[in-house]
Coordinates of C-alpha atoms in Angstrom, one line a residue:
X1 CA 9.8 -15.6 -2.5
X2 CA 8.9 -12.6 -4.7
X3 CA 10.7 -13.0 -8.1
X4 CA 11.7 -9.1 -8.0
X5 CA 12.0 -6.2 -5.9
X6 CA 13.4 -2.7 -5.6
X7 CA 16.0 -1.4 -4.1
X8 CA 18.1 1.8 -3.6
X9 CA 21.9 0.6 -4.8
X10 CA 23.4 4.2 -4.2
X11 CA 21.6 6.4 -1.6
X12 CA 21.2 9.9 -2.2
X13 CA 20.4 13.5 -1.1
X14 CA 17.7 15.8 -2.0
X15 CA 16.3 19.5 -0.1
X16 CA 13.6 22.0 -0.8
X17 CA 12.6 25.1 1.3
X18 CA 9.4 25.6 2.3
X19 CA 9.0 29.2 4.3
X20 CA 12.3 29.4 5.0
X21 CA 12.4 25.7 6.2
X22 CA 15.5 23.8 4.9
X23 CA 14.0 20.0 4.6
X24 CA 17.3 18.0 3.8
X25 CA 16.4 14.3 2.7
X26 CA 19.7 11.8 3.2
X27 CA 18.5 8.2 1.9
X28 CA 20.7 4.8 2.3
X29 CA 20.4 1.3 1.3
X30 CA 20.3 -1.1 4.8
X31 CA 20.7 -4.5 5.4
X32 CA 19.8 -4.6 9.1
X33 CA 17.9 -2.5 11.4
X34 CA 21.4 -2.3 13.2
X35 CA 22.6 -0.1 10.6
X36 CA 19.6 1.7 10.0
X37 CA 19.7 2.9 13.4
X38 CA 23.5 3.6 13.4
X39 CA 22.5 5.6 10.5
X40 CA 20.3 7.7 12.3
X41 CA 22.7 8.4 14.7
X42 CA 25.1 9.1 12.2
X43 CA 22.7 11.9 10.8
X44 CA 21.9 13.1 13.9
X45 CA 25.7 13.7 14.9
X46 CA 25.7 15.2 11.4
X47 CA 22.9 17.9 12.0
X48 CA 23.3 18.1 15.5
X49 CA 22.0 21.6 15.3
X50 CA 19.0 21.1 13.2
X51 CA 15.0 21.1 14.8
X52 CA 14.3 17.6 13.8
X53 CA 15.9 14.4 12.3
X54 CA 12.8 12.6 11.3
X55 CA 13.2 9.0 10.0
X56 CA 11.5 6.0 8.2
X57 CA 13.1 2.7 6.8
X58 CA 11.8 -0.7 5.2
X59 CA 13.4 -4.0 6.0
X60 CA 12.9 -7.2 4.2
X61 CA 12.4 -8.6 0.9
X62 CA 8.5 -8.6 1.9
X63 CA 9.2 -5.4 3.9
X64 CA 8.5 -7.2 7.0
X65 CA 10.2 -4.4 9.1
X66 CA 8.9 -0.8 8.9
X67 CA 9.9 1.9 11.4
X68 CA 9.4 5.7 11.1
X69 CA 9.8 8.5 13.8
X70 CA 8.5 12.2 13.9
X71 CA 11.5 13.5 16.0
X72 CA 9.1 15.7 17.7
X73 CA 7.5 17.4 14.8
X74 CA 3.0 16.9 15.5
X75 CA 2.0 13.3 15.2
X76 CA 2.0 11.5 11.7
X77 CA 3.4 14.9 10.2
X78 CA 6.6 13.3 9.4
X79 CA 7.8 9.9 10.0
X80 CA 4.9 8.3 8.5
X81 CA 4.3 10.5 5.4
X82 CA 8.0 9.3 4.7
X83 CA 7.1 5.8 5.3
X84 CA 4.5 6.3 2.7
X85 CA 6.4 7.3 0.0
X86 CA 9.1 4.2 0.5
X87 CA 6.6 1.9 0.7
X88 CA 4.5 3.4 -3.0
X89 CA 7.9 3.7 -4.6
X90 CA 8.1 -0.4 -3.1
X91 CA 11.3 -0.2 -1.9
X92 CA 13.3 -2.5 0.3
X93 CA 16.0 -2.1 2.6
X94 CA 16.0 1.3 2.6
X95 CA 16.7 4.1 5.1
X96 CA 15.9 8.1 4.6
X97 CA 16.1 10.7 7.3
X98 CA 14.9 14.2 6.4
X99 CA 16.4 16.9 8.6
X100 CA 14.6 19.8 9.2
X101 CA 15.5 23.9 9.8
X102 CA 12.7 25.8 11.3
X103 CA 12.7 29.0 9.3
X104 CA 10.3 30.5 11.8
X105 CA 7.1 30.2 10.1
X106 CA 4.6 27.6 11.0
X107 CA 3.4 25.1 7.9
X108 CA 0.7 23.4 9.7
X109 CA 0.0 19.8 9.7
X110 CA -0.9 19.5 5.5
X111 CA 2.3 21.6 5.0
X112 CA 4.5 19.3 6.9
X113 CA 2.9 16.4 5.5
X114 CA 3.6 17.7 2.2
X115 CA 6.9 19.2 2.9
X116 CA 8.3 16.4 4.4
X117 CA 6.9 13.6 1.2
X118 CA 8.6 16.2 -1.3
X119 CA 11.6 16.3 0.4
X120 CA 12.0 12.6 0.2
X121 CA 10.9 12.6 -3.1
X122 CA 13.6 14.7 -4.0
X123 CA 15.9 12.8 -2.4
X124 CA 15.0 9.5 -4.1
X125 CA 15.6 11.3 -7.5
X126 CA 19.0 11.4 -6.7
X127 CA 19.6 7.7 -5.6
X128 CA 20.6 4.7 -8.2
X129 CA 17.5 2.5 -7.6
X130 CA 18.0 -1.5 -9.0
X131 CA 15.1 -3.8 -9.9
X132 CA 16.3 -7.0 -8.6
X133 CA 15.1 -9.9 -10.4
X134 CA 15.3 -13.5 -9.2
X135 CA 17.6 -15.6 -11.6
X136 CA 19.4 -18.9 -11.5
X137 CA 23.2 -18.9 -12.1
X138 CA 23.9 -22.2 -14.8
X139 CA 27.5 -23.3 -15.9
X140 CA 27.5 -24.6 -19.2
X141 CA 30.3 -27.0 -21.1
X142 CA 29.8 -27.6 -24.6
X143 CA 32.8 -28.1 -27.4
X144 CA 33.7 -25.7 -29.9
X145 CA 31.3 -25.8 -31.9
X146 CA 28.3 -25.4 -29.1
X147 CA 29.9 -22.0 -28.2
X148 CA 29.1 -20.2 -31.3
X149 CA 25.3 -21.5 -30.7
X150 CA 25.3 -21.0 -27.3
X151 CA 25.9 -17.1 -27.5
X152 CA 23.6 -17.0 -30.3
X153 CA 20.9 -18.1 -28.1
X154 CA 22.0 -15.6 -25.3
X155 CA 22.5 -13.0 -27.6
X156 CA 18.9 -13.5 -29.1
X157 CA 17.0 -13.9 -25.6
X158 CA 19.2 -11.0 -24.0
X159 CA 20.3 -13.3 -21.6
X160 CA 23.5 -12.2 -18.9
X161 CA 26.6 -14.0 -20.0
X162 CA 28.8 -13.8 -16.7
X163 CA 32.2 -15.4 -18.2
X164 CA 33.4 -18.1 -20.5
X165 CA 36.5 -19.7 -20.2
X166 CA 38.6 -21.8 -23.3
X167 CA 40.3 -25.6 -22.4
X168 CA 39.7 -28.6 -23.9
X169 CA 36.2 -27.7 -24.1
X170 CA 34.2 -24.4 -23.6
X171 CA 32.6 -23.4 -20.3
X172 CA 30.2 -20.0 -19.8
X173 CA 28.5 -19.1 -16.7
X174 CA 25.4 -16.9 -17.3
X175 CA 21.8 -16.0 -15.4
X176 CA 18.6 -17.0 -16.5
X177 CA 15.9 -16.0 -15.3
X178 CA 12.4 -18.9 -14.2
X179 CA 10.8 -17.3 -17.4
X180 CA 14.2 -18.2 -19.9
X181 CA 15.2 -20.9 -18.2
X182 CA 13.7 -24.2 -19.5
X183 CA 13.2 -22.5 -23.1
X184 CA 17.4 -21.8 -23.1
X185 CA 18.1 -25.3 -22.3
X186 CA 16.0 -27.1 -24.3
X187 CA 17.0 -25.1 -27.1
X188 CA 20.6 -25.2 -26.5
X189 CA 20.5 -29.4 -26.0
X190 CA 18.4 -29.2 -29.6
X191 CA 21.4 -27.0 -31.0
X192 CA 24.1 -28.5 -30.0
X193 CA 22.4 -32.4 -30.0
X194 CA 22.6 -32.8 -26.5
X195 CA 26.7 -32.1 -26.1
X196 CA 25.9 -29.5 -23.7
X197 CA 26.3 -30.0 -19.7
X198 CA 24.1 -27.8 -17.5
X199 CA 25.2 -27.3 -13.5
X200 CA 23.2 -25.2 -11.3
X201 CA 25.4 -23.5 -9.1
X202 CA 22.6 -21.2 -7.2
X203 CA 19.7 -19.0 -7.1
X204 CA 20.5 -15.6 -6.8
X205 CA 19.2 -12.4 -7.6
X206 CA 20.4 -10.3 -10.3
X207 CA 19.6 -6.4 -12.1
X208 CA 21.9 -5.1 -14.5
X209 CA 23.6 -0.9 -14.4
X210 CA 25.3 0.5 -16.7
X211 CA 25.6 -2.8 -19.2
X212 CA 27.0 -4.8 -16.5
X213 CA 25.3 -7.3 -14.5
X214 CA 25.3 -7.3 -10.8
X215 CA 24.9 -10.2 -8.2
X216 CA 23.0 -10.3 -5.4
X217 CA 22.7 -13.5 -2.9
X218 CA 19.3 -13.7 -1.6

């Protein structure tokens, strides 16, 4: 298993004209090719009265599925190009459709190629893309005294505290990733002389937005 990869968390929308063609990029995060393709439809319904709804999407945390379409613009003009560009920018998971408006004029093969990347590209800009990173989610119990060390451990190797509840004892729940992980508890048993009790609970993925920490299972 890969110990990170990208994906798009909030899909967004992008266009450019290019002579008087309206190149609309919609992009979606996907968890199955089921709703990828429901997706497709959904953009087809949408701009049922465009010249094309061309279409690429990446499945898999090794992007073991890849699919693209040219909706009947000239061969590898459009589906592919688009494929391209998700699989450079190494995203998984991912969907994008880029409908097209003729404007009348003809772009040639090198135009649409170019037209249809850009309007992707465009697209992407306006998406929230995470970094997942593969982590290991520990509950800790430690006494009163352990909790001040504890966070100063997590605090100094920017580790994701998820919650810490106050009984009898102390117990936090926090990420660490295969790098932190045997340096954190090592150092914690050292601080607090071995009153600490580690429990993996699981291996997950994790990126953080907007200060926050996010889950992901894998």
């Amino acid at each position: 298993m890969n110990g990170c990869y990208k994906i798009i968390y909030r899909g967004g929308e992008g266009e450019i004209t290019e002579k008087k063609s309206r190149f609309i990029a919609t992009i979606r995060p996907i968890s199955t090719e089921e709703e990828a393709l429901a997706f497709l439809e959904e953009m087809k319904k949408k701009y049922w009265d465009a010249s094309h709804n061309c279409s690429a999407y990446v499945l898999g945390k090794n992007q073991e599925l890849v699919r693209c379409s040219d909706d009947g613009e000239p061969s590898q003009t459009a589906g592919r190009p688009m494929l391209e560009v998700l699989l450079k920018e190494e995203l998984h998971n991912t969907c994008a459709v880029v409908t097209r408006y003729f404007g009348g004029t003809l772009l040639g093969t090198g135009g649409l190629v170019r037209a249809y990347q850009s309007a992707l590209k465009s697209g992407l800009k306006n998406c929230t893309i995470l970094t997942l990173q593969l982590g290991k989610k520990y509950t800790i119990s430690t006494d009163y005294t352990g909790i001040g060390k504890l966070t100063y451990l997590a605090n100094q190797m920017e580790l994701s505290i998820l919650a810490t509840e106050y009984t009898h004892q102390v117990t936090t729940s926090l990420i660490l990733s295969p790098e932190q992980e045997k340096r954190f508890l090592d150092k914690l048993t050292e601080a607090t002389a071995g009153r600490s009790v580690f429990t993996l609970e699981e291996e997950l993925y994790f990126s953080k937005l907007d200060g926050k920490t996010l889950l992901f299972p894998q």
